[in-house]
Structure formats: structure tokens, C-alpha cells
Short mmCIF file of C-alpha atoms in Angstrom, two decimals:
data_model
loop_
_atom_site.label_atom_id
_atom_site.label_comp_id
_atom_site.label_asym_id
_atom_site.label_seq_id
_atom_site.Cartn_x
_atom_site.Cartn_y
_atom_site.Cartn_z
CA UNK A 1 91.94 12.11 135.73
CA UNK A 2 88.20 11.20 134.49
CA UNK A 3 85.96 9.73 137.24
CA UNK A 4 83.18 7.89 136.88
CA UNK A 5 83.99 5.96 133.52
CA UNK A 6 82.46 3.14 132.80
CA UNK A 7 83.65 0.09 130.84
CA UNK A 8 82.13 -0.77 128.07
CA UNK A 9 80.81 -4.14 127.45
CA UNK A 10 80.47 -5.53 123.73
CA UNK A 11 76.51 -5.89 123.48
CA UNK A 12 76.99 -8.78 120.61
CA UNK A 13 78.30 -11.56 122.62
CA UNK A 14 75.52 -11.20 125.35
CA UNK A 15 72.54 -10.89 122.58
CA UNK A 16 73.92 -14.28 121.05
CA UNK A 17 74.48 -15.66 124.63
CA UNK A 18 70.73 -14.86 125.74
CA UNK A 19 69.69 -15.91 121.87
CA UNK A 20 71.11 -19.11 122.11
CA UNK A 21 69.65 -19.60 125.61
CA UNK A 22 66.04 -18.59 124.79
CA UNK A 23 66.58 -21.32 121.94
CA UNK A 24 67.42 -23.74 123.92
CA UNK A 25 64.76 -23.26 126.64
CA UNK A 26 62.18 -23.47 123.90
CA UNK A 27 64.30 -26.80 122.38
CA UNK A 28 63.88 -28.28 125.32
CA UNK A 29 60.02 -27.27 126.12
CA UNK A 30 59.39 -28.50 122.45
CA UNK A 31 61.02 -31.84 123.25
CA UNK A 32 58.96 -32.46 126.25
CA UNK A 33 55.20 -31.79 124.78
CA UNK A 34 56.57 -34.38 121.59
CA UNK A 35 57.51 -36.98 124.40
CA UNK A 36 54.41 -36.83 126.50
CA UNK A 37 52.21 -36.91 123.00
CA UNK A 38 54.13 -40.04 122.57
CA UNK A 39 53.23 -41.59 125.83
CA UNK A 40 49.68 -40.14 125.95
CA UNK A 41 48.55 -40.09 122.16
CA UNK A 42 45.47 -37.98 121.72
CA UNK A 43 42.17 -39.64 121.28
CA UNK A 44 39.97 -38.68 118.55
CA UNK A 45 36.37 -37.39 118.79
CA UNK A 46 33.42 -38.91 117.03
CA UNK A 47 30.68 -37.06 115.82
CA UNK A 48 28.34 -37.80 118.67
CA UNK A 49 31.11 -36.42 120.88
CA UNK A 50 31.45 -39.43 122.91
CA UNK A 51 34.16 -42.23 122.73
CA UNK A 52 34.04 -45.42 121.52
CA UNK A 53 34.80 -47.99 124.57
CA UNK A 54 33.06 -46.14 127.40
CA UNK A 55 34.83 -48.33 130.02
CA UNK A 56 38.17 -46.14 130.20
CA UNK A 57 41.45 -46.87 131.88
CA UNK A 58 41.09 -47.58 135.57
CA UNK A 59 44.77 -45.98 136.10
CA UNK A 60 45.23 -41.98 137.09
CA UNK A 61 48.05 -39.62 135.74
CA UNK A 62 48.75 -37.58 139.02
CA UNK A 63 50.67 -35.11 137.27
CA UNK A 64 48.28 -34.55 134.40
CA UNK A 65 45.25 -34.40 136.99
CA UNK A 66 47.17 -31.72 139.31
CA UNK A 67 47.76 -29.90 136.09
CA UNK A 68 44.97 -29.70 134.70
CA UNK A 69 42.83 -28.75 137.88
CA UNK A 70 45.63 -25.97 138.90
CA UNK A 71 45.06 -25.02 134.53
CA UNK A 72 41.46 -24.95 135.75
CA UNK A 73 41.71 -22.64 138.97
CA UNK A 74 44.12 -19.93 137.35
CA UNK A 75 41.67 -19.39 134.29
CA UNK A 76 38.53 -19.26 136.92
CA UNK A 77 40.51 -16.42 138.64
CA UNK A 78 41.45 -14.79 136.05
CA UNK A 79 37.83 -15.03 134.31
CA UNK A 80 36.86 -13.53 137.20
CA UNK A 81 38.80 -10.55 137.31
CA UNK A 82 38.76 -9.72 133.80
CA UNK A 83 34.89 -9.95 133.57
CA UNK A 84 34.68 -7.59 136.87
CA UNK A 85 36.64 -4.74 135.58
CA UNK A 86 34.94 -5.04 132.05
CA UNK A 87 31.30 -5.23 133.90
CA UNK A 88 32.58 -2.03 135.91
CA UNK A 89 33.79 -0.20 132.81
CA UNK A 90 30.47 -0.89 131.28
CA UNK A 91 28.50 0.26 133.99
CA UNK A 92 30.39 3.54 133.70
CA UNK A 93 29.68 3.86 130.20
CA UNK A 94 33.08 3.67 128.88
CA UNK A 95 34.12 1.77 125.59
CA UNK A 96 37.51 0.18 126.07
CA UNK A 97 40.02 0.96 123.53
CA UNK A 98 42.98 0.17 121.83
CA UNK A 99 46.50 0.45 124.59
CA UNK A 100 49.01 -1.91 123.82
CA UNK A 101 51.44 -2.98 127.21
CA UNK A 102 54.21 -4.55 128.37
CA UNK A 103 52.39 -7.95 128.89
CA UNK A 104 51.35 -8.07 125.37
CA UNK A 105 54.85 -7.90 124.24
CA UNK A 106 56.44 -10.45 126.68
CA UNK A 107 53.17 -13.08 125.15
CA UNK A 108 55.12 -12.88 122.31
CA UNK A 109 58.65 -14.30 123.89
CA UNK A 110 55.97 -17.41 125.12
CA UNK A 111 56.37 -20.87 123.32
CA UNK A 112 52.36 -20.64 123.08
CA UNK A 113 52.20 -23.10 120.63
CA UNK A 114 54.13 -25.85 122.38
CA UNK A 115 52.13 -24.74 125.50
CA UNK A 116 48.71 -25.10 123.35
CA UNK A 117 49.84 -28.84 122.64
CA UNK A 118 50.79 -29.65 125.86
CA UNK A 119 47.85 -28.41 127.21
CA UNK A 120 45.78 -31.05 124.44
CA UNK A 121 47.84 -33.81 125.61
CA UNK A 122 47.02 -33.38 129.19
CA UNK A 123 43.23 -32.90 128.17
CA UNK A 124 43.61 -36.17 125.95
CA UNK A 125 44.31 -37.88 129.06
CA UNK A 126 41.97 -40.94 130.01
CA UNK A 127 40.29 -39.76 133.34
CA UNK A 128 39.15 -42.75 135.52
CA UNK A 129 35.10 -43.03 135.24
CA UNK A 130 34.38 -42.06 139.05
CA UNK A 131 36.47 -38.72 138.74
CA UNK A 132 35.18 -37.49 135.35
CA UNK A 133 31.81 -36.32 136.79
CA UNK A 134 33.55 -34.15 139.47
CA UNK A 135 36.24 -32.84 137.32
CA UNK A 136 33.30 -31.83 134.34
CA UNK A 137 30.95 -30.42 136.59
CA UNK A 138 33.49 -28.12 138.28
CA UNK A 139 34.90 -26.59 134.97
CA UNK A 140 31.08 -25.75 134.48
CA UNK A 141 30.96 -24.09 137.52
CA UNK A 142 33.40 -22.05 137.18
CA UNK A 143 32.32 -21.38 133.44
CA UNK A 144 28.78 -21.51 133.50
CA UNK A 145 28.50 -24.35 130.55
CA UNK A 146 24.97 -26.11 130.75
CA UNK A 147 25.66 -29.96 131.11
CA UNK A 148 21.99 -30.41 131.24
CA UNK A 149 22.52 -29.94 127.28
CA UNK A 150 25.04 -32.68 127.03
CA UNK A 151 23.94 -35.61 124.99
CA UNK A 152 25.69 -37.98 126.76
CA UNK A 153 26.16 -38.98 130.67
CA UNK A 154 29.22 -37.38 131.72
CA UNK A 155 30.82 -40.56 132.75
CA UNK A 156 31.07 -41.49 128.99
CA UNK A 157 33.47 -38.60 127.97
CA UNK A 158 36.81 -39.71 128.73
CA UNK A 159 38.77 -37.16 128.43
CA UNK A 160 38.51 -33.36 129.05
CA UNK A 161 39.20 -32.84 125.38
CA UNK A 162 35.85 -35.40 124.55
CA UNK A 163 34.03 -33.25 127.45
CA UNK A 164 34.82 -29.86 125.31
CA UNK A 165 34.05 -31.18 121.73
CA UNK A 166 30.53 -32.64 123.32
CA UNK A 167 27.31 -32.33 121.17
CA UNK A 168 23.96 -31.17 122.86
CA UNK A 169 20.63 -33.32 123.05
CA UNK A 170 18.74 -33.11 119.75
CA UNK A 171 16.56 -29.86 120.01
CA UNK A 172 18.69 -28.26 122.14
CA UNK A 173 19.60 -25.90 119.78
CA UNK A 174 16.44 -25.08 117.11
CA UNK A 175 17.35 -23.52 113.97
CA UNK A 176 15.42 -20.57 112.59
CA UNK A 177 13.40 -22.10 109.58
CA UNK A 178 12.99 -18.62 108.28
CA UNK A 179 14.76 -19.16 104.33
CA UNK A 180 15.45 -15.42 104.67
CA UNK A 181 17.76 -15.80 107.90
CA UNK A 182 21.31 -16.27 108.28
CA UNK A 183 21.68 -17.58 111.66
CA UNK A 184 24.57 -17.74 113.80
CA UNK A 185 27.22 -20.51 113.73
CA UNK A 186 28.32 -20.50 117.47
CA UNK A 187 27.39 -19.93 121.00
CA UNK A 188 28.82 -16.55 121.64
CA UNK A 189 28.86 -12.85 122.42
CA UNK A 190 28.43 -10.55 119.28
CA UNK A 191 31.85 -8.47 119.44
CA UNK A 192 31.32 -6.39 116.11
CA UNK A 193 29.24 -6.53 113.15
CA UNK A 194 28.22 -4.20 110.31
CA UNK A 195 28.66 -3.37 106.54
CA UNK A 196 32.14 -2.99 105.00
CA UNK A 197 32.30 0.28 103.29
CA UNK A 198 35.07 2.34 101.42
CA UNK A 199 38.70 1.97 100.09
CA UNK A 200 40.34 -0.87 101.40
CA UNK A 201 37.61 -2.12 104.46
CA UNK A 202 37.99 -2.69 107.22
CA UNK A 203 36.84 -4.70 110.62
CA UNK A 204 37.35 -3.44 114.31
CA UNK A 205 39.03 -4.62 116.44
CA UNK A 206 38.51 -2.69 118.96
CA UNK A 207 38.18 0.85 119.12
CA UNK A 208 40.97 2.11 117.99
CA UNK A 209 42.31 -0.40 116.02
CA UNK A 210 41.19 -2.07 112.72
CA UNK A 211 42.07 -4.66 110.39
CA UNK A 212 41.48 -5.49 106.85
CA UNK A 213 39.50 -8.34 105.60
CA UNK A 214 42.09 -8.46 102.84
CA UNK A 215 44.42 -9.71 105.71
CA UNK A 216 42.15 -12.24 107.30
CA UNK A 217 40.95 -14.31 104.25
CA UNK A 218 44.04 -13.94 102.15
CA UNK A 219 45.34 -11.37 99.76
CA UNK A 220 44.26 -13.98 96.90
CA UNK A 221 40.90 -14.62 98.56
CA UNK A 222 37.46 -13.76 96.00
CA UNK A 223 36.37 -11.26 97.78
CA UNK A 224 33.17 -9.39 95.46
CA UNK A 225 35.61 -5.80 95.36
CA UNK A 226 35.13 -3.56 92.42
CA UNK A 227 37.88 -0.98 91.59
CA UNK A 228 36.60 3.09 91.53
CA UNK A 229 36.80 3.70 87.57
CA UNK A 230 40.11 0.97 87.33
CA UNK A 231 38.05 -2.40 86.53
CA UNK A 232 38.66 -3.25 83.31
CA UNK A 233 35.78 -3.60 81.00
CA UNK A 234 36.30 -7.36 80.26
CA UNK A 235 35.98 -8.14 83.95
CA UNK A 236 32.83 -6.31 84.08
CA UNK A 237 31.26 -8.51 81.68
CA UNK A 238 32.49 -11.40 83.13
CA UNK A 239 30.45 -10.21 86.47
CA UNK A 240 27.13 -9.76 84.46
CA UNK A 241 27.59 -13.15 83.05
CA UNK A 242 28.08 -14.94 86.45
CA UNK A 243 24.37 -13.87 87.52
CA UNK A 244 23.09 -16.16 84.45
CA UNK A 245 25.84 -19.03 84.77
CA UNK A 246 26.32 -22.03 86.88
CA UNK A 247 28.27 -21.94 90.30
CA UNK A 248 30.71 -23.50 88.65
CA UNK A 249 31.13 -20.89 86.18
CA UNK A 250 31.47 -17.46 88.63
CA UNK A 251 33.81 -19.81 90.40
CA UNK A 252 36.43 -19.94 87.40
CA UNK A 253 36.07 -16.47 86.43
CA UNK A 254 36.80 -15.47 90.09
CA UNK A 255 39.80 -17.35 90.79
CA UNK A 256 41.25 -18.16 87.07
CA UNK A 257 40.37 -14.44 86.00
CA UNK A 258 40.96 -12.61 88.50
CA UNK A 259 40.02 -8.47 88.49
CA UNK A 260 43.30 -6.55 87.46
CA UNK A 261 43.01 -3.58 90.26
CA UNK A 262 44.91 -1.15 91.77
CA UNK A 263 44.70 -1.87 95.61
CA UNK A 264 44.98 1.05 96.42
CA UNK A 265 40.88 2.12 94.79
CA UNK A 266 39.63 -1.22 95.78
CA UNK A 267 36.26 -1.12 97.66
CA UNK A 268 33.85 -3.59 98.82
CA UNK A 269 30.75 -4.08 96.62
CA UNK A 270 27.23 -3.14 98.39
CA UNK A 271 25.69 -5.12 100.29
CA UNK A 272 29.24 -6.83 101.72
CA UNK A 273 28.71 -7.63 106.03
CA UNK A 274 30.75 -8.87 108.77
CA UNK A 275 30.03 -10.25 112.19
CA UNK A 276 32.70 -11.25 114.80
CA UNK A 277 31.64 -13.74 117.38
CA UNK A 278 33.65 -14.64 120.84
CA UNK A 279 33.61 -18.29 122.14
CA UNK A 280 34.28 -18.75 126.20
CA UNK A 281 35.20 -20.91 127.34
CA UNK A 282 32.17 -22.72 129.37
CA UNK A 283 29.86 -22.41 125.68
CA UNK A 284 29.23 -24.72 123.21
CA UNK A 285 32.39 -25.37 121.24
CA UNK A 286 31.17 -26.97 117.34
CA UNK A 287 30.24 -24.81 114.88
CA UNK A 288 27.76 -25.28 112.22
CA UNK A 289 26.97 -23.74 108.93
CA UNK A 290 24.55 -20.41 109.36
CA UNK A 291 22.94 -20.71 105.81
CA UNK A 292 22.66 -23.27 102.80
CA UNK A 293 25.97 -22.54 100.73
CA UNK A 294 28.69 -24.52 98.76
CA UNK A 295 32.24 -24.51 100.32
CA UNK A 296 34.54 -24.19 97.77
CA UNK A 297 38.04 -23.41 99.35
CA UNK A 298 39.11 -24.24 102.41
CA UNK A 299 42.45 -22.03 103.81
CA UNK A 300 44.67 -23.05 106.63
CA UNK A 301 47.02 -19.55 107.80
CA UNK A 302 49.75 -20.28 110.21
CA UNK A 303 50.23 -18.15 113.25
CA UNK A 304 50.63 -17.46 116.62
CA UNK A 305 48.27 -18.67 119.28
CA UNK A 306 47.92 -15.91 121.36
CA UNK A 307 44.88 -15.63 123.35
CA UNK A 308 41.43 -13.63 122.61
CA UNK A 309 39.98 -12.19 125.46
CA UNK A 310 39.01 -8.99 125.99
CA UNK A 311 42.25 -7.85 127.41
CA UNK A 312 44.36 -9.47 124.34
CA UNK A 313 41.91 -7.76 121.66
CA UNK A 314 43.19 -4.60 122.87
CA UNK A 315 46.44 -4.99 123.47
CA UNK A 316 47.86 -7.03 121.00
CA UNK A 317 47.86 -5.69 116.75
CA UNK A 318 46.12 -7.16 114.30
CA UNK A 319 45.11 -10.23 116.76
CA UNK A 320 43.04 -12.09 114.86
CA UNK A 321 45.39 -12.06 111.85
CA UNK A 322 48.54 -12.96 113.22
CA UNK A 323 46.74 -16.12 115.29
CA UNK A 324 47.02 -19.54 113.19
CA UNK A 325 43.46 -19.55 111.92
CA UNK A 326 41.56 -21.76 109.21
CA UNK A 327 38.97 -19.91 106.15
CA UNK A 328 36.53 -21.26 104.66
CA UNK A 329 34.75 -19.95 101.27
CA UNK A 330 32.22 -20.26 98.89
CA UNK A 331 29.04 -19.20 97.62
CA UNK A 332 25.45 -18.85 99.06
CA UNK A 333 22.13 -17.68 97.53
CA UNK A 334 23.06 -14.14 98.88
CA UNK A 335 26.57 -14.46 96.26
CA UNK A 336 30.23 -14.39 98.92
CA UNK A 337 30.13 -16.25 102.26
CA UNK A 338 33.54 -16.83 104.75
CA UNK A 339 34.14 -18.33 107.85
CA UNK A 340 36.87 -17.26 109.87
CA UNK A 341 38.17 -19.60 112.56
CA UNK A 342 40.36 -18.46 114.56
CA UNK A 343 43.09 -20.02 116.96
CA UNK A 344 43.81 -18.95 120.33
CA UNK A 345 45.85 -20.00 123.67
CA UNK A 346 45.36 -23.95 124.01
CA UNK A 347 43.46 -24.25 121.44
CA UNK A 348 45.84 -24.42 118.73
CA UNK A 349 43.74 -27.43 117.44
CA UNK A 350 41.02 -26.77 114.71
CA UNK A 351 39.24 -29.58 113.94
CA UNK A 352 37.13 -29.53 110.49
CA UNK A 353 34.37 -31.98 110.86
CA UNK A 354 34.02 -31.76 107.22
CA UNK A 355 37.91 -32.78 106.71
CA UNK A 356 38.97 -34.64 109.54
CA UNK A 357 42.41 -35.33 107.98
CA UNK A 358 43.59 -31.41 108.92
CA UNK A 359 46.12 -31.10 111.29
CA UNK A 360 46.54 -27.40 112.92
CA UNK A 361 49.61 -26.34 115.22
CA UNK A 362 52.21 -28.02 114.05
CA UNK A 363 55.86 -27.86 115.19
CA UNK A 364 56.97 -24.76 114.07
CA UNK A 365 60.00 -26.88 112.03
CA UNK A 366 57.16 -27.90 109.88
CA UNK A 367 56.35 -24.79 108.96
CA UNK A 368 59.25 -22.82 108.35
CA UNK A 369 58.73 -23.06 104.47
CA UNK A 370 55.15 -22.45 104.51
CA UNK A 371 54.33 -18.54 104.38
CA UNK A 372 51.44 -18.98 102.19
CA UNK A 373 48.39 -20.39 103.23
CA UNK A 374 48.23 -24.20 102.66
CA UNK A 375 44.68 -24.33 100.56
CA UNK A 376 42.31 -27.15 99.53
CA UNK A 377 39.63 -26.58 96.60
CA UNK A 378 36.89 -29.16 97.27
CA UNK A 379 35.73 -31.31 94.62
CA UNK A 380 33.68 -30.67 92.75
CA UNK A 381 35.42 -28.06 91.50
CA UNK A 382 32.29 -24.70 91.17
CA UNK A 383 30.25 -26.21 93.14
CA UNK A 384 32.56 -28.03 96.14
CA UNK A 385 30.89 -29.51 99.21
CA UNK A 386 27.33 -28.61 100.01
CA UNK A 387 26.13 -28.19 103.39
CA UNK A 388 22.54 -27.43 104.87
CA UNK A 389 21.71 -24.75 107.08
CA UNK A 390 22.27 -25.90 110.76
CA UNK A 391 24.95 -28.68 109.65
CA UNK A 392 28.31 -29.53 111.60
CA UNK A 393 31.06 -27.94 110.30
CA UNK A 394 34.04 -27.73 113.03
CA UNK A 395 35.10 -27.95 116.69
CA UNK A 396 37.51 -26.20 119.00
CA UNK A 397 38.54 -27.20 122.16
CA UNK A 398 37.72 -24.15 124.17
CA UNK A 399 37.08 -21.07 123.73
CA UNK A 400 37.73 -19.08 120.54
CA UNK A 401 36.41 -16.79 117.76
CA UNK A 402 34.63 -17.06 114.82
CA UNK A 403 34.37 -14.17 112.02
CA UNK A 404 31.90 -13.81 109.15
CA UNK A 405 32.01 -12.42 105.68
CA UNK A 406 29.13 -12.29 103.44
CA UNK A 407 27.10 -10.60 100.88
CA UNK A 408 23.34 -9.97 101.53
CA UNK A 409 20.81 -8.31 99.51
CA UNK A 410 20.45 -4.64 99.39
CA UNK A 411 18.88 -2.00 97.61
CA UNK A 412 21.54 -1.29 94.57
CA UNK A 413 20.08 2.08 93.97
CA UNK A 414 17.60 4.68 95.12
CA UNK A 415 15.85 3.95 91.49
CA UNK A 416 15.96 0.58 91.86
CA UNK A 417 12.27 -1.46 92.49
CA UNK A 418 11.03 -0.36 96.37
CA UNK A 419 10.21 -3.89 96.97
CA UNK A 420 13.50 -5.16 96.65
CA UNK A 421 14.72 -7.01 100.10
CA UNK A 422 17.31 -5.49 102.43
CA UNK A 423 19.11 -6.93 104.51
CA UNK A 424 19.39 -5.76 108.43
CA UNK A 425 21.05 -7.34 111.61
CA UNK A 426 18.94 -8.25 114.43
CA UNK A 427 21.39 -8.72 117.33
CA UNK A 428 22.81 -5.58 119.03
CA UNK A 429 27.04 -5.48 119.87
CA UNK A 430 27.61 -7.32 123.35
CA UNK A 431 23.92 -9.86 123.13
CA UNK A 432 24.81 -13.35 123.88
CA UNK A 433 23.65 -15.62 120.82
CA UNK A 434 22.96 -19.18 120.00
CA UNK A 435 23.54 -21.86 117.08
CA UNK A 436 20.46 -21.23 115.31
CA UNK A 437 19.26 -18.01 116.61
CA UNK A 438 18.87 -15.48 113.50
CA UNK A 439 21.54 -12.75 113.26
CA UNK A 440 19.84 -11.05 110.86
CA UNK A 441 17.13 -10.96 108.16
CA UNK A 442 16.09 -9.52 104.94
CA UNK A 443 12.26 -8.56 103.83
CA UNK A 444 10.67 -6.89 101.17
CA UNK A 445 10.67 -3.01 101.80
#
């Protein structure tokens, strides 16, 4: 006689079971952020950042004011912690790196995105005049955001979401007139930043972990890449004619033509940078352009929304890849220039001042057939839409990350001419940096 047997228990039937339960829990969370959009449409932001009837609805959503102050304690809290065990690990000298956990894997199992739209509908919601002051000035206490900077009275922002997207009093934020300076596009801590070197580059993440720019702007994206003895001889020529043609020219050849490589021997050409730039919440949330350049393509990836802190940059692979994110590219007087915009935790919603008509986080049934990027080439086409150094370019709603990708000058070769410029980075990796504020330079040696 055995003892101790155990009977076994098909494991099909309860995988489908839990399957079909996790499906419908997400169903029904799905329903409920489309009917409360319904009730409470979003309101759209204006340029100034302000709304156009200032008077507001005299009537209070309880629920949507309990949430969103109880939204506002748990991310103080957590703030807290987080930056108290990072400030104690830097103290120590110790460099944080790469450990994925348990917690990372259950974000996964999250509905973030229908939890990223809920959480814009709640901040859409009208707040009576005589509470907005109380409710703005307490999210920048517990965020340190400056509302000395805001350009409007905080009674005139209706909404939280109007309060986020706010523009700053003119001269608030002075851009270097240096015309050898790219300046930086955000308010924000400098994560990483340096030149992309060797086969196949690649950008930290964190140490530990990298990913490749490849990945981030699109396997199809114009990247200046030469092949290791592979590029074919016409596309060589092709490169030394785009030096003497117009912009609308090198754009053609780069996307029509396209280098026959193998991807295996690709590497970047000289003088090819990258800068990654984290958004908190409490700091300024537009971004504008860092140099005068033409934007030729603009990508939108879908993704996850996980968040970007510093505890999900080193816990969760290839982060800033996998969240929904929007690219835009084109050409500067220094040749390739990207900006990365990336998508986190409630703020699933990108907006593109320069193409207000793009909609980000959509139901996931709208996107089921959509593995490529959906693109836009802006008209023009070769020379696309122009913008000035300092100029508007997008808005999140909190806190996020933005990633550049450009060329600069540098010396081609120890023969070349000793005057040529260079190009160096004046910010060091953790500096807190402002729209306008130079991230780096290049002079005459």
C-alpha cells in the first residue's frame, strides 16, 4: 500500500480558469476608465497653458478629489523613500546596478495603461476655483515644483492636468545664445550621456544593463552607421555627395537608398552622442527643441507604460524600449539629431505641440494590428518642419524621460587640420539641468 500519494490535478483547466479571469478583471477595469472619459471628457491645453473660460464649474467630484489627493500622498511617500535609500547609497559610494525582482515582474500583470488613462481623466477634472490653489500648492510641496515660475495665477488652471502642462513667465528659462551649444530640452537630472562607439552601440541603462539605439529609434531609423569593410561602394558616394546637396537630397538617399549592411559589422560613425534625461515629477513638464534643426519624421512606438524611476530602471529590461514612446528625427547643422520621448506610469499621454492631432495610449484593441511604428514624414518632404533653438515642441503630464541622439563635430583624424572643433559635454552624470542651460559645446582646438 503507497502512502502519501497525491492526486493529480489537470494544470490546463485552472490556467484557462485564472486566464479567463485575469481577462475579465482587465475587461471590466477597461470598461470603467472608457465610461468615466465619457462623463468627464478631457480638456485640452492651450499653448499658454491656461484654459479658455477661467470661471470653472462651481460643482466638486468627491470621488475624483479623494482620489487624486490619496494618488498624491502615496507618490510623496514613496518619493520619499526611494530618494532616501538612493541619497544613502550615494553617500556610500556605491553605483546601483542592474537586479531584476519579483515586483518588476508582477508590474507587468498591471493594466498600466488603463490605469494611466484613468489617472488623466481624474486630472481632467474641473476643480472648483477656491480649492485649486490648495490642491497645486501641496503637490509642489511635496515635489518641490517652483510655482513662482508659473505664468499664470493658479486659480486659472482648472484642472490638475492644465496645472502640469503650465508654461513659465517669459525669462524664466534663458536660452544659451552660444550658436555652438546644444542645450538641453527639459528640466531634469542627467542619467547618462556619452559617445556611441563600436559594433552595434549601445546606451546604459544602468550598470549592468544596456540597450541599443537600434531598438529605441527603430530598426528602419537613419541612423549615420557605416559597415567595417561591408558598405558598398555606391553608398559611399552617395555619403560624399550629401555634404554638397540640399537637405532634401541626404534625406532621399537615406531613407529611399538605404546602406545594404550586415548588422552584425555595423558601427556608429564618429562623432555620434547620447544624453538621457529624467523628468520628476514636481519639474517643468514641456519640452523644447535644444538646437536649430529640421524634423523630418516623426515615430509613434507602442508599449507598455511602466514607470521610470530609479528603482524601475534597474529592475525592469530594456525599460525605455518596451514603454510606448514617440521619436522624432531630422537633421541639424551638426548632420543626425533624435528625440526620444518616452512614456511612463500615468503619463501614457504624449502631447506633440507641433502635431496636436496625435493621440498616445490607446485601448490596447486599437492596437493589436499595429507592431510597427505608426510614422509621419512632415511636409516638406527633405526639409520637414523647422524649428528654432528654444521652441515648444511637446508636453507630458508628469514626470518622464527624454533621450538624445545626435552627431557633433569631431576631429575625423589625427591628420586632420588641429583647428577643427570638437565637441565635449559640459554637465557631469547626476547635475540637475534646465531648458536652455548648455549640455555641451564645441570650440576650435
Amino acid at each position: 500500500m503507497k502512502f502519501g500519494g497525491r492526486r493529480r490535478v489537470p494544470a490546463l483547466p485552472y490556467c484557462s480558469r485564472l486566464n479567463r479571469l485575469q481577462n475579465q478583471h482587465r475587461f471590466f477595469f477597461a470598461s470603467s476608465v472608457r465610461r468615466l472619459q465619457a462623463k468627464f471628457p478631457p480638456r485640452a491645453f492651450t499653448s499658454n497653458g491656461g484654459n479658455t473660460d477661467s470661471q470653472g464649474n462651481p460643482f466638486l467630484v468627491p470621488g475624483a478629489t479623494v482620489a487624486t489627493i490619496l494618488m498624491l500622498g502615496a507618490l510623496h511617500a514613496r518619493r520619499m523613500y526611494n530618494d532616501k535609500k538612493i541619497e544613502e547609497a550615494r553617500e556610500r559610494g556605491i553605483e546601483l546596478e542592474f537586479q531584476p525582482d519579483a515586483k518588476a515582474a508582477f508590474l507587468r500583470l498591471l493594466p498600466l495603461r488603463s490605469i494611466s488613462r484613468l489617472w488623466g481623466t481624474l486630472t481632467s477634472v474641473e476643480l472648483p476655483v477656491w480649492l485649486r490653489p490648495h490642491v497645486y500648492k501641496g503637490w509642489a510641496r511635496a515635489f518641490h515644483a517652483n510655482l513662482e515660475e508659473s505664468a499664470l495665477p493658479l486659480e486659472q488652471y482648472a484642472s490638475l492636468q492644465e496645472f502640469f502642462v503650465r508654461t513659465l513667465k517669459e525669462g524664466s528659462r534663458p536660452i544659451d545664445p552660444d550658436p555652438q551649444c546644444l542645450v538641453s530640452p527639459v528640466d531634469g537630472t542627467i542619467l547618462r550621456f556619452g559617445e556611441l562607439k563600436g559594433v552595434r552601440p549601445m546606451i546604459d541603462q544602468v550598470k549592468g544593463f544596456s540597450y541599443s539605439v537600434s531598438s529605441l529609434l527603430g530598426a528602419s531609423s537613419f541612423l549615420p552607421l557605416i559597415a567595417e569593410g561591408n558598405v558598398h561602394e555606391e553608398s559611399s558616394e552617395e555619403e560624399k555627395a550629401t555634404t554638397e546637396k540640399s537637405k532634401k537630397t541626404w534625406w532621399r538617399i537615406s531613407l529611399a537608398s538605404p546602406k545594404v549592411q550586415d548588422p552584425v559589422s555595423v558601427s556608429p560613425m564618429k562623432g555620434l552622442f547620447y544624453c538621457v534625461i529624467y523628468l520628476r515629477p514636481g519639474d517643468y513638464h514641456r519640452v523644447h527643441s535644444p538646437v536649430d534643426w529640421n524634423v523630418l519624421i516623426r515615430r509613434h512606438f507602442s508599449g507598455h507604460l511602466f514607470p521610470l524611476n530609479e528603482r524601475a530602471t534597474r529592475t525592469i529590461r530594456n525599460l525605455y524600449v518596451e514603454n510606448e514612446r514617440v521619436v522624432l528625427q531630422g537633421r541639424w547643422q551638426g548632420g543626425f539629431m533624435a528625440i526620444a520621448l518616452i512614456g511612463a506610469t500615468n503619463v501614457g499621454s504624449i502631447k506633440l505641440l507641433i502635431e496636436p492631432e496625435l493621440r498616445t495610449n490607446l485601448p490596447i484593441r486599437k492596437l493589436m494590428h499595429s507592431e510597427q511604428p505608426e510614422e509621419r514624414v512632415y511636409e516638406p518632404e527633405g526639409i520637414g518642419m523647422m524649428l528654432k533653438k528654444g521652441n515648444e515642441v511637446a508636453a507630458f503630464n508628469m514626470g518622464s524621460t527624454v533621450v538624445l541622439v545626435f552627431q557633433a563635430p569631431v576631429p575625423k583624424s589625427p591628420n586632420e587640420n588641429p583647428s577643427s572643433p570638437e565637441f565635449s559635454f559640459c554637465v557631469k552624470t547626476g547635475d540637475r539641468i534646465h531648458v536652455g542651460e548648455a549640455l555641451g559645446r564645441w570650440h576650435e582646438l
